[in-house]
mmCIF file of C-alpha atoms and ligand atoms in Angstrom:
data_model
loop_
_atom_site.group_PDB
_atom_site.id
_atom_site.type_symbol
_atom_site.label_atom_id
_atom_site.label_comp_id
_atom_site.label_asym_id
_atom_site.label_seq_id
_atom_site.Cartn_x
_atom_site.Cartn_y
_atom_site.Cartn_z
ATOM 1 C CA MET A 1 154.283 206.533 -52.135
ATOM 2 C CA SER A 2 152.937 203.004 -52.041
ATOM 3 C CA ILE A 3 154.164 200.069 -49.982
ATOM 4 C CA TYR A 4 152.709 196.753 -51.090
ATOM 5 C CA LEU A 5 152.793 194.209 -48.288
ATOM 6 C CA ASP A 6 150.163 191.791 -49.542
ATOM 7 C CA ASN A 7 152.439 189.442 -51.440
ATOM 8 C CA ALA A 8 150.743 186.381 -49.942
ATOM 9 C CA ALA A 9 147.618 187.418 -51.874
ATOM 10 C CA THR A 10 149.488 187.904 -55.118
ATOM 11 C CA THR A 11 152.725 189.311 -56.493
ATOM 12 C CA GLY A 12 153.571 191.455 -59.476
ATOM 13 C CA VAL A 13 155.174 190.071 -62.613
ATOM 14 C CA ILE A 14 158.890 190.895 -62.467
ATOM 15 C CA PRO A 15 160.790 192.194 -65.539
ATOM 16 C CA GLU A 16 162.735 188.959 -66.103
ATOM 17 C CA VAL A 17 159.450 187.044 -66.254
ATOM 18 C CA ARG A 18 157.737 189.597 -68.496
ATOM 19 C CA ASP A 19 160.721 189.516 -70.903
ATOM 20 C CA ALA A 20 160.643 185.718 -71.052
ATOM 21 C CA MET A 21 156.903 185.764 -71.785
ATOM 22 C CA LEU A 22 156.824 188.510 -74.410
ATOM 23 C CA PRO A 23 157.876 186.433 -77.449
ATOM 24 C CA PHE A 24 154.992 184.061 -76.709
ATOM 25 C CA LEU A 25 152.534 186.937 -76.670
ATOM 26 C CA ASN A 26 153.937 188.177 -79.978
ATOM 27 C CA ASP A 27 155.412 186.178 -82.855
ATOM 28 C CA ASP A 28 155.812 182.861 -81.039
ATOM 29 C CA PHE A 29 152.107 182.254 -80.688
ATOM 30 C CA GLY A 30 152.185 178.627 -81.827
ATOM 31 C CA ASN A 31 150.262 175.799 -80.229
ATOM 32 C CA PRO A 32 152.598 173.291 -78.519
ATOM 33 C CA SER A 33 150.384 170.486 -79.781
ATOM 34 C CA SER A 34 151.164 171.467 -83.416
ATOM 35 C CA LYS A 35 154.269 169.365 -83.845
ATOM 36 C CA HIS A 36 154.486 169.519 -87.611
ATOM 37 C CA TYR A 37 155.904 172.999 -88.007
ATOM 38 C CA ASP A 38 158.504 175.089 -86.265
ATOM 39 C CA LEU A 39 156.179 177.623 -84.646
ATOM 40 C CA GLY A 40 154.413 174.849 -82.746
ATOM 41 C CA ARG A 41 157.640 173.048 -81.920
ATOM 42 C CA ARG A 42 159.150 176.247 -80.499
ATOM 43 C CA ALA A 43 156.176 176.636 -78.179
ATOM 44 C CA ARG A 44 156.458 172.959 -77.226
ATOM 45 C CA ARG A 45 160.133 173.365 -76.367
ATOM 46 C CA ALA A 46 159.335 176.446 -74.278
ATOM 47 C CA VAL A 47 156.715 174.522 -72.281
ATOM 48 C CA MET A 48 159.170 171.670 -71.765
ATOM 49 C CA GLU A 49 161.840 174.076 -70.534
ATOM 50 C CA ALA A 50 159.357 175.680 -68.127
ATOM 51 C CA ARG A 51 158.448 172.229 -66.827
ATOM 52 C CA GLN A 52 162.122 171.620 -66.079
ATOM 53 C CA GLN A 53 162.381 174.960 -64.288
ATOM 54 C CA VAL A 54 159.315 174.275 -62.136
ATOM 55 C CA ALA A 55 160.477 170.710 -61.470
ATOM 56 C CA LYS A 56 163.789 172.093 -60.159
ATOM 57 C CA LEU A 57 161.938 174.454 -57.812
ATOM 58 C CA LEU A 58 160.183 171.423 -56.334
ATOM 59 C CA GLY A 59 163.141 169.042 -56.325
ATOM 60 C CA ALA A 60 161.328 166.829 -58.831
ATOM 61 C CA GLU A 61 163.238 165.009 -61.519
ATOM 62 C CA ILE A 62 162.350 165.099 -65.191
ATOM 63 C CA PRO A 63 164.790 163.677 -67.755
ATOM 64 C CA ALA A 64 166.163 166.567 -69.824
ATOM 65 C CA ASP A 65 165.237 164.985 -73.158
ATOM 66 C CA GLU A 66 161.817 163.922 -71.947
ATOM 67 C CA ASP A 67 159.135 164.901 -74.426
ATOM 68 C CA ARG A 68 156.413 163.062 -72.593
ATOM 69 C CA VAL A 69 154.928 164.909 -69.659
ATOM 70 C CA ARG A 70 155.781 163.364 -66.351
ATOM 71 C CA ASN A 71 155.403 164.328 -62.711
ATOM 72 C CA VAL A 72 154.847 168.070 -63.139
ATOM 73 C CA TYR A 73 151.583 169.063 -64.802
ATOM 74 C CA PHE A 74 150.573 172.611 -65.606
ATOM 75 C CA THR A 75 147.156 173.735 -64.390
ATOM 76 C CA ALA A 76 145.385 177.105 -64.189
ATOM 77 C CA CYS A 77 146.052 177.681 -60.486
ATOM 78 C CA ASP A 78 146.729 176.109 -57.122
ATOM 79 C CA THR A 79 142.990 175.752 -56.555
ATOM 80 C CA GLU A 80 142.682 173.564 -59.637
ATOM 81 C CA SER A 81 145.671 171.458 -58.534
ATOM 82 C CA ASN A 82 144.091 170.907 -55.106
ATOM 83 C CA ASN A 83 140.726 170.037 -56.656
ATOM 84 C CA TRP A 84 142.355 167.592 -59.022
ATOM 85 C CA VAL A 85 144.026 165.630 -56.218
ATOM 86 C CA ILE A 86 141.057 165.622 -53.873
ATOM 87 C CA GLN A 87 138.203 165.199 -56.330
ATOM 88 C CA ASN A 88 139.899 162.314 -58.084
ATOM 89 C CA ALA A 89 140.829 160.529 -54.872
ATOM 90 C CA PRO A 90 138.107 157.896 -55.460
ATOM 91 C CA LEU A 91 139.702 156.966 -58.791
ATOM 92 C CA VAL A 92 143.113 156.285 -57.256
ATOM 93 C CA ALA A 93 142.192 154.999 -53.802
ATOM 94 C CA LYS A 94 139.657 152.521 -55.005
ATOM 95 C CA GLY A 95 136.898 152.160 -52.439
ATOM 96 C CA LYS A 96 138.550 154.243 -49.696
ATOM 97 C CA LYS A 97 136.405 157.176 -48.651
ATOM 98 C CA HIS A 98 138.156 159.112 -45.921
ATOM 99 C CA ILE A 99 140.273 162.267 -46.031
ATOM 100 C CA VAL A 100 142.332 163.735 -43.218
ATOM 101 C CA THR A 101 143.131 167.426 -43.393
ATOM 102 C CA SER A 102 143.910 170.318 -41.043
ATOM 103 C CA ALA A 103 141.744 173.089 -39.635
ATOM 104 C CA ILE A 104 143.884 175.832 -41.188
ATOM 105 C CA GLU A 105 143.910 174.699 -44.817
ATOM 106 C CA HIS A 106 142.801 177.192 -47.450
ATOM 107 C CA PRO A 107 139.193 176.938 -48.684
ATOM 108 C CA ALA A 108 140.672 175.495 -51.902
ATOM 109 C CA VAL A 109 141.242 172.333 -49.850
ATOM 110 C CA LEU A 110 138.561 172.551 -47.163
ATOM 111 C CA THR A 111 135.619 173.275 -49.465
ATOM 112 C CA THR A 112 136.763 170.565 -51.883
ATOM 113 C CA CYS A 113 136.809 168.105 -48.974
ATOM 114 C CA ALA A 114 133.313 169.294 -48.009
ATOM 115 C CA PHE A 115 132.214 168.694 -51.610
ATOM 116 C CA MET A 116 133.495 165.120 -51.414
ATOM 117 C CA GLU A 117 131.604 164.668 -48.169
ATOM 118 C CA LYS A 118 128.376 166.001 -49.630
ATOM 119 C CA HIS A 119 128.410 164.383 -53.059
ATOM 120 C CA TYR A 120 130.587 161.265 -52.778
ATOM 121 C CA GLY A 121 129.857 160.076 -49.251
ATOM 122 C CA PHE A 122 133.404 160.752 -48.043
ATOM 123 C CA LYS A 123 134.183 161.228 -44.391
ATOM 124 C CA VAL A 124 136.496 164.127 -43.616
ATOM 125 C CA THR A 125 138.485 164.393 -40.405
ATOM 126 C CA VAL A 126 139.803 167.878 -39.705
ATOM 127 C CA VAL A 127 142.690 167.761 -37.238
ATOM 128 C CA PRO A 128 143.171 170.784 -34.986
ATOM 129 C CA VAL A 129 146.285 172.964 -34.649
ATOM 130 C CA ASP A 130 147.961 174.383 -31.549
ATOM 131 C CA SER A 131 148.036 178.075 -30.656
ATOM 132 C CA THR A 132 150.944 178.698 -33.072
ATOM 133 C CA GLY A 133 149.182 176.980 -35.957
ATOM 134 C CA LEU A 134 151.113 173.694 -35.835
ATOM 135 C CA VAL A 135 149.508 170.377 -36.706
ATOM 136 C CA ASP A 136 150.504 167.587 -34.334
ATOM 137 C CA PRO A 137 151.581 164.575 -36.454
ATOM 138 C CA ALA A 138 150.275 162.309 -33.685
ATOM 139 C CA ALA A 139 146.795 163.774 -34.272
ATOM 140 C CA VAL A 140 147.053 162.824 -37.950
ATOM 141 C CA GLU A 141 148.140 159.324 -36.961
ATOM 142 C CA LYS A 142 145.151 159.012 -34.636
ATOM 143 C CA ALA A 143 142.780 160.198 -37.353
ATOM 144 C CA LEU A 144 143.910 157.590 -39.906
ATOM 145 C CA THR A 145 141.704 154.602 -40.593
ATOM 146 C CA PRO A 146 142.054 151.754 -43.115
ATOM 147 C CA GLU A 147 139.590 153.824 -45.175
ATOM 148 C CA THR A 148 141.866 156.901 -45.453
ATOM 149 C CA ALA A 149 142.552 157.746 -49.081
ATOM 150 C CA ARG A 150 144.308 161.092 -48.666
ATOM 151 C CA VAL A 151 146.023 163.213 -46.087
ATOM 152 C CA SER A 152 146.196 166.877 -47.079
ATOM 153 C CA VAL A 153 148.243 169.265 -44.942
ATOM 154 C CA MET A 154 149.762 172.467 -46.296
ATOM 155 C CA VAL A 155 153.475 173.328 -46.174
ATOM 156 C CA ALA A 156 152.950 176.908 -44.968
ATOM 157 C CA ASN A 157 149.819 178.686 -43.857
ATOM 158 C CA ASN A 158 148.757 181.692 -45.906
ATOM 159 C CA GLU A 159 147.513 183.825 -43.009
ATOM 160 C CA VAL A 160 150.044 183.269 -40.243
ATOM 161 C CA GLY A 161 152.935 181.658 -42.149
ATOM 162 C CA THR A 162 153.399 178.648 -39.842
ATOM 163 C CA LEU A 163 155.359 175.771 -41.413
ATOM 164 C CA GLN A 164 153.999 172.270 -40.917
ATOM 165 C CA PRO A 165 156.023 169.093 -40.307
ATOM 166 C CA VAL A 166 154.957 167.758 -43.712
ATOM 167 C CA ALA A 167 157.691 165.104 -44.048
ATOM 168 C CA GLU A 168 156.734 163.575 -40.712
ATOM 169 C CA ILE A 169 153.039 163.651 -41.598
ATOM 170 C CA ALA A 170 153.705 162.119 -45.036
ATOM 171 C CA ALA A 171 155.574 159.208 -43.431
ATOM 172 C CA ILE A 172 152.628 158.649 -41.088
ATOM 173 C CA ALA A 173 150.139 158.819 -43.979
ATOM 174 C CA HIS A 174 152.117 156.216 -45.905
ATOM 175 C CA ARG A 175 152.399 153.900 -42.917
ATOM 176 C CA GLY A 176 148.612 154.128 -42.703
ATOM 177 C CA GLY A 177 148.202 153.284 -46.394
ATOM 178 C CA ALA A 178 147.096 156.794 -47.485
ATOM 179 C CA LEU A 179 148.571 159.111 -50.109
ATOM 180 C CA MET A 180 149.920 162.502 -49.035
ATOM 181 C CA HIS A 181 149.003 165.811 -50.622
ATOM 182 C CA THR A 182 150.389 169.197 -49.671
ATOM 183 C CA ASP A 183 149.349 172.679 -50.726
ATOM 184 C CA ALA A 184 152.721 174.396 -51.074
ATOM 185 C CA VAL A 185 151.531 177.604 -52.682
ATOM 186 C CA GLN A 186 152.829 179.924 -49.959
ATOM 187 C CA ALA A 187 156.146 178.109 -49.611
ATOM 188 C CA ALA A 188 157.122 177.763 -53.273
ATOM 189 C CA GLY A 189 159.853 180.204 -54.168
ATOM 190 C CA LYS A 190 160.246 181.266 -50.516
ATOM 191 C CA ILE A 191 161.932 178.222 -48.964
ATOM 192 C CA PRO A 192 163.682 175.227 -50.527
ATOM 193 C CA LEU A 193 161.174 172.535 -51.463
ATOM 194 C CA ASP A 194 162.088 168.950 -52.207
ATOM 195 C CA VAL A 195 159.264 166.579 -52.984
ATOM 196 C CA LYS A 196 161.476 163.592 -52.251
ATOM 197 C CA ALA A 197 162.586 164.851 -48.849
ATOM 198 C CA LEU A 198 158.996 165.804 -48.043
ATOM 199 C CA GLY A 199 157.887 162.357 -49.196
ATOM 200 C CA VAL A 200 154.675 163.730 -50.692
ATOM 201 C CA ASP A 201 152.676 162.123 -53.468
ATOM 202 C CA PHE A 202 151.051 165.359 -54.644
ATOM 203 C CA LEU A 203 152.098 168.993 -54.298
ATOM 204 C CA SER A 204 150.169 172.040 -55.556
ATOM 205 C CA ILE A 205 151.423 175.519 -56.421
ATOM 206 C CA SER A 206 150.371 178.699 -58.269
ATOM 207 C CA GLY A 207 152.708 180.933 -60.261
ATOM 208 C CA HIS A 208 151.273 184.285 -59.212
ATOM 209 C CA LYS A 209 152.507 183.900 -55.639
ATOM 210 C CA PHE A 210 156.123 184.089 -56.843
ATOM 211 C CA HIS A 211 156.046 186.726 -59.569
ATOM 212 C CA ALA A 212 154.615 184.756 -62.488
ATOM 213 C CA PRO A 213 151.332 185.955 -63.966
ATOM 214 C CA LYS A 214 147.940 184.851 -62.694
ATOM 215 C CA GLY A 215 146.270 181.944 -64.475
ATOM 216 C CA VAL A 216 148.977 179.309 -64.251
ATOM 217 C CA GLY A 217 149.680 176.695 -61.600
ATOM 218 C CA ALA A 218 151.180 173.244 -61.340
ATOM 219 C CA LEU A 219 150.659 169.905 -59.712
ATOM 220 C CA TYR A 220 153.456 167.502 -58.878
ATOM 221 C CA VAL A 221 152.428 163.854 -58.944
ATOM 222 C CA ALA A 222 154.923 161.287 -57.639
ATOM 223 C CA PRO A 223 156.283 158.690 -60.075
ATOM 224 C CA GLY A 224 154.160 155.572 -60.270
ATOM 225 C CA ILE A 225 150.859 157.288 -59.470
ATOM 226 C CA ASP A 226 148.486 157.674 -62.374
ATOM 227 C CA LEU A 227 146.085 160.455 -61.414
ATOM 228 C CA PRO A 228 143.267 160.489 -63.968
ATOM 229 C CA PRO A 229 142.382 163.889 -65.401
ATOM 230 C CA LEU A 230 140.026 166.315 -63.728
ATOM 231 C CA ILE A 231 139.618 168.255 -66.976
ATOM 232 C CA HIS A 232 138.799 166.092 -69.975
ATOM 233 C CA GLY A 233 139.208 166.952 -73.618
ATOM 234 C CA GLY A 234 142.271 166.968 -75.858
ATOM 235 C CA GLY A 235 145.415 165.017 -75.166
ATOM 236 C CA GLN A 236 147.483 167.812 -73.630
ATOM 237 C CA GLU A 237 149.774 167.076 -70.705
ATOM 238 C CA ASN A 238 150.071 163.476 -71.797
ATOM 239 C CA ASN A 239 146.310 163.044 -71.566
ATOM 240 C CA HIS A 240 146.279 164.278 -67.976
ATOM 241 C CA ARG A 241 145.018 167.852 -68.267
ATOM 242 C CA ALA A 242 143.126 168.916 -71.336
ATOM 243 C CA GLY A 243 142.933 172.432 -72.759
ATOM 244 C CA THR A 244 145.249 174.392 -75.045
ATOM 245 C CA TYR A 245 148.416 175.393 -73.242
ATOM 246 C CA ASN A 246 148.707 178.839 -71.659
ATOM 247 C CA VAL A 247 152.156 179.055 -73.216
ATOM 248 C CA ALA A 248 153.105 182.585 -72.137
ATOM 249 C CA GLY A 249 151.865 181.937 -68.596
ATOM 250 C CA ILE A 250 153.714 178.630 -68.390
ATOM 251 C CA VAL A 251 156.915 180.208 -69.698
ATOM 252 C CA GLY A 252 156.474 182.990 -67.109
ATOM 253 C CA MET A 253 156.021 180.465 -64.329
ATOM 254 C CA GLY A 254 159.154 178.611 -65.404
ATOM 255 C CA LYS A 255 161.200 181.806 -65.448
ATOM 256 C CA ALA A 256 159.781 182.915 -62.097
ATOM 257 C CA ALA A 257 160.762 179.536 -60.634
ATOM 258 C CA GLU A 258 164.297 179.948 -61.958
ATOM 259 C CA VAL A 259 164.621 183.481 -60.564
ATOM 260 C CA ALA A 260 163.196 182.447 -57.187
ATOM 261 C CA MET A 261 165.680 179.571 -56.966
ATOM 262 C CA ALA A 262 168.583 181.833 -57.854
ATOM 263 C CA GLU A 263 167.601 184.524 -55.333
ATOM 264 C CA MET A 264 166.267 182.458 -52.442
ATOM 265 C CA ALA A 265 169.515 182.314 -50.503
ATOM 266 C CA THR A 266 169.654 186.114 -50.314
ATOM 267 C CA VAL A 267 165.964 187.074 -50.329
ATOM 268 C CA ALA A 268 164.745 184.634 -47.661
ATOM 269 C CA PRO A 269 167.144 185.665 -44.850
ATOM 270 C CA ARG A 270 166.565 189.335 -45.659
ATOM 271 C CA GLN A 271 162.788 188.898 -45.447
ATOM 272 C CA PHE A 272 163.079 186.832 -42.284
ATOM 273 C CA ALA A 273 165.088 189.631 -40.624
ATOM 274 C CA LEU A 274 162.752 192.369 -41.923
ATOM 275 C CA VAL A 275 159.766 190.532 -40.449
ATOM 276 C CA GLU A 276 161.559 190.351 -37.083
ATOM 277 C CA ARG A 277 162.363 194.082 -37.278
ATOM 278 C CA LEU A 278 158.730 194.794 -38.130
ATOM 279 C CA TRP A 279 157.501 192.789 -35.158
ATOM 280 C CA GLN A 280 160.034 194.400 -32.837
ATOM 281 C CA GLY A 281 159.135 197.913 -34.061
ATOM 282 C CA LEU A 282 155.383 197.393 -33.880
ATOM 283 C CA SER A 283 155.426 195.652 -30.514
ATOM 284 C CA ALA A 284 157.630 198.370 -28.984
ATOM 285 C CA ALA A 285 155.276 201.109 -30.190
ATOM 286 C CA SER A 286 151.869 199.871 -28.982
ATOM 287 C CA PRO A 287 150.537 198.093 -25.925
ATOM 288 C CA LYS A 288 148.291 195.041 -26.288
ATOM 289 C CA ILE A 289 149.621 193.807 -29.607
ATOM 290 C CA HIS A 290 149.871 190.063 -30.235
ATOM 291 C CA ARG A 291 151.713 187.988 -32.798
ATOM 292 C CA ASN A 292 149.688 185.254 -34.520
ATOM 293 C CA GLY A 293 151.436 182.122 -35.749
ATOM 294 C CA HIS A 294 154.764 180.502 -34.995
ATOM 295 C CA PRO A 295 157.603 183.016 -34.509
ATOM 296 C CA GLU A 296 160.335 180.703 -35.857
ATOM 297 C CA LYS A 297 158.715 177.828 -37.740
ATOM 298 C CA ARG A 298 157.421 180.118 -40.434
ATOM 299 C CA ILE A 299 157.994 181.150 -44.007
ATOM 300 C CA PRO A 300 160.264 184.202 -44.211
ATOM 301 C CA ASN A 301 157.798 186.790 -45.454
ATOM 302 C CA ILE A 302 154.664 186.763 -43.258
ATOM 303 C CA LEU A 303 153.918 188.615 -40.029
ATOM 304 C CA ASN A 304 150.379 188.444 -38.646
ATOM 305 C CA VAL A 305 149.471 190.622 -35.654
ATOM 306 C CA ARG A 306 146.371 191.679 -33.814
ATOM 307 C CA TYR A 307 145.703 194.692 -31.674
ATOM 308 C CA ASP A 308 143.221 194.653 -28.812
ATOM 309 C CA GLY A 309 140.632 197.361 -29.386
ATOM 310 C CA ALA A 310 141.424 197.979 -33.060
ATOM 311 C CA GLU A 311 139.521 196.087 -35.767
ATOM 312 C CA GLY A 312 141.860 194.792 -38.466
ATOM 313 C CA GLU A 313 139.586 196.017 -41.263
ATOM 314 C CA ALA A 314 139.509 199.550 -39.819
ATOM 315 C CA VAL A 315 143.307 199.615 -39.614
ATOM 316 C CA LEU A 316 143.590 198.384 -43.214
ATOM 317 C CA LEU A 317 141.392 201.188 -44.500
ATOM 318 C CA ARG A 318 143.424 203.833 -42.686
ATOM 319 C CA LEU A 319 146.705 202.313 -43.888
ATOM 320 C CA ASP A 320 145.403 202.440 -47.437
ATOM 321 C CA MET A 321 145.102 206.233 -47.044
ATOM 322 C CA PHE A 322 148.857 206.236 -46.389
ATOM 323 C CA GLY A 323 149.623 203.991 -49.368
ATOM 324 C CA ILE A 324 150.296 200.906 -47.261
ATOM 325 C CA GLN A 325 148.578 197.862 -48.735
ATOM 326 C CA VAL A 326 148.108 194.956 -46.378
ATOM 327 C CA SER A 327 145.340 192.501 -45.654
ATOM 328 C CA SER A 328 143.524 191.117 -42.669
ATOM 329 C CA GLY A 329 143.924 187.493 -43.706
ATOM 330 C CA SER A 330 143.559 185.606 -46.915
ATOM 331 C CA ALA A 331 142.363 187.574 -49.936
ATOM 332 C CA CYS A 332 139.480 185.153 -50.252
ATOM 333 C CA ALA A 333 138.306 185.852 -46.720
ATOM 334 C CA THR A 334 138.585 189.598 -47.138
ATOM 335 C CA GLY A 335 135.240 191.275 -47.691
ATOM 336 C CA ASP A 336 133.740 188.483 -45.676
ATOM 337 C CA ILE A 337 132.731 189.662 -42.224
ATOM 338 C CA LYS A 338 133.271 186.227 -40.671
ATOM 339 C CA ALA A 339 136.322 185.922 -38.447
ATOM 340 C CA SER A 340 139.214 184.028 -40.006
ATOM 341 C CA HIS A 341 138.856 180.249 -39.608
ATOM 342 C CA VAL A 342 142.634 180.105 -39.250
ATOM 343 C CA LEU A 343 142.745 182.454 -36.265
ATOM 344 C CA LEU A 344 139.774 180.719 -34.667
ATOM 345 C CA ALA A 345 141.592 177.390 -35.091
ATOM 346 C CA LEU A 346 144.573 178.915 -33.242
ATOM 347 C CA GLY A 347 142.230 179.401 -30.302
ATOM 348 C CA ILE A 348 141.836 183.158 -30.692
ATOM 349 C CA PRO A 349 138.380 184.227 -29.455
ATOM 350 C CA GLN A 350 135.825 185.245 -32.080
ATOM 351 C CA GLU A 351 135.859 188.934 -31.076
ATOM 352 C CA ASP A 352 139.686 189.127 -31.270
ATOM 353 C CA ALA A 353 139.963 187.151 -34.508
ATOM 354 C CA HIS A 354 138.603 190.191 -36.358
ATOM 355 C CA GLY A 355 141.530 192.331 -35.307
ATOM 356 C CA SER A 356 144.338 190.780 -37.331
ATOM 357 C CA ILE A 357 146.629 192.369 -39.900
ATOM 358 C CA ARG A 358 148.776 190.289 -42.236
ATOM 359 C CA PHE A 359 151.966 191.860 -43.569
ATOM 360 C CA SER A 360 153.404 189.744 -46.376
ATOM 361 C CA LEU A 361 156.702 190.966 -47.767
ATOM 362 C CA GLY A 362 157.871 190.680 -51.353
ATOM 363 C CA ARG A 363 161.234 190.141 -52.951
ATOM 364 C CA ASP A 364 161.704 193.925 -53.277
ATOM 365 C CA THR A 365 160.478 195.046 -49.837
ATOM 366 C CA THR A 366 163.154 197.280 -48.291
ATOM 367 C CA ALA A 367 164.205 198.247 -44.781
ATOM 368 C CA VAL A 368 162.965 201.771 -45.607
ATOM 369 C CA ASP A 369 159.490 200.365 -46.347
ATOM 370 C CA ILE A 370 159.476 198.522 -43.056
ATOM 371 C CA GLU A 371 160.556 201.603 -41.074
ATOM 372 C CA LYS A 372 157.735 203.581 -42.678
ATOM 373 C CA VAL A 373 155.240 200.881 -41.706
ATOM 374 C CA ILE A 374 156.593 200.909 -38.147
ATOM 375 C CA GLU A 375 156.010 204.667 -38.080
ATOM 376 C CA VAL A 376 152.503 204.718 -39.589
ATOM 377 C CA VAL A 377 150.765 201.609 -38.211
ATOM 378 C CA PRO A 378 150.993 202.449 -34.473
ATOM 379 C CA GLN A 379 149.752 206.014 -35.181
ATOM 380 C CA GLN A 380 146.723 204.695 -37.022
ATOM 381 C CA VAL A 381 146.009 202.067 -34.378
ATOM 382 C CA ARG A 382 146.034 204.882 -31.807
ATOM 383 C CA VAL A 383 143.524 206.882 -33.882
ATOM 384 C CA ILE A 384 141.180 203.883 -34.071
ATOM 385 C CA ARG A 385 141.561 203.026 -30.402
ATOM 386 C CA ASP A 386 140.836 206.665 -29.458
ATOM 387 C CA MET A 387 137.542 206.454 -31.358
ATOM 388 C CA SER A 388 136.591 203.105 -29.823
ATOM 389 C CA VAL A 389 133.982 203.026 -27.079
ATOM 390 C CA THR A 390 135.238 199.686 -25.796
ATOM 391 C CA TRP A 391 139.009 200.326 -25.768
ATOM 392 C CA LYS A 392 140.082 201.021 -22.206
ATOM 393 C CA GLY A 393 143.799 201.520 -22.914
HETATM 394 N N1 PLP B 1 145.995 177.728 -50.968
HETATM 395 C C1 PLP B 1 146.579 178.689 -50.244
HETATM 396 C C2 PLP B 1 147.306 178.325 -49.001
HETATM 397 C C3 PLP B 1 146.524 180.021 -50.670
HETATM 398 O O1 PLP B 1 147.121 180.973 -49.975
HETATM 399 C C4 PLP B 1 145.829 180.335 -51.857
HETATM 400 C C5 PLP B 1 145.687 181.736 -52.307
HETATM 401 O O2 PLP B 1 145.753 182.665 -51.530
HETATM 402 C C6 PLP B 1 145.242 179.288 -52.580
HETATM 403 C C7 PLP B 1 145.340 177.995 -52.102
HETATM 404 C C8 PLP B 1 144.527 179.528 -53.856
HETATM 405 O O3 PLP B 1 145.445 179.878 -54.838
HETATM 406 P P1 PLP B 1 144.949 180.268 -56.310
HETATM 407 O O4 PLP B 1 143.950 181.363 -56.128
HETATM 408 O O5 PLP B 1 146.175 180.693 -56.993
HETATM 409 O O6 PLP B 1 144.324 179.080 -56.895
#
């Protein structure tokens, strides 16, 4: 028996997506840039259809007969999309050299900002979050200067699931003359997204977080903004992102977007309720357990907890013996003995920030899975606490 509850790290490719991709791994192997014969044109049409599907997931508009690429660009991953927006900030915001971001962004944003600081003389202001992981829009407003080129605040945090007031922050960024970017990778396919309602100029996602394969992502760029390429070469993506199209991956991402849209109204409330049941079951079974992140303003599928006297990593290893796959934070931070920067930003002391466990549910997680987790986790926490020399019960 195996229960996979690490869907915030990555998800499996679902059958609908695999079926949509298969022709493009077999006979339909054409290059979308080869317009002069049918094989190429078929691939081109498939990429265009996928762009429509992804655009719908984001509430972006692309004319149905539009052959020219607009607003939604395919990339290799969310990390590339984030890099594109942040690294090319100097080319759009001529002369402005300041970025405002939050303390709980993923390294895909934070290390790119640090790169801009080190190599391009940018100043980066990192606004704090409260104990539930919320950014205060007033703090963003205070951080803005006439030099601010970009504000980058994520829609949903990958470790604790907290949802940020992105629309409010975007309005503030615009009033201050900055452009707004959001990393929406954990929200896409989980909650309705609408780039117009959010008021963002740039939005990044990755397909593998919502059942598309790894190796494909997208960046939304608002109409009227010409973001020069990060990757130079051929004229793909209307001269905005060079490199031969990952056709099968793109088709998979389009299909995954369509499926997520169709299922969201049933999957999201089910996951939200399962997370509440999980929290209720775990908190009833063990003393000194704490919930990290906002209990209501959150994406439906993440629960992050910590146990006093039980290291998160130790619990993970024991759960693995029982076929329960979870993580202690972001996949990128795992294997790294440093405490999570997200939990530290929530004000959790260094020694306690090691103790967290992130359960991230998938579209197919069942109530039976959750009951099993509620049975096994407290037992294993007890075993670890019993071995601990510091745990005083
Ligand atoms: N941003 C957030 C919030 C994430 O959770 C992740 C992956 O976990 C990334 C960025 C990076 O995504 P990718 O590895 O698909 O580029």
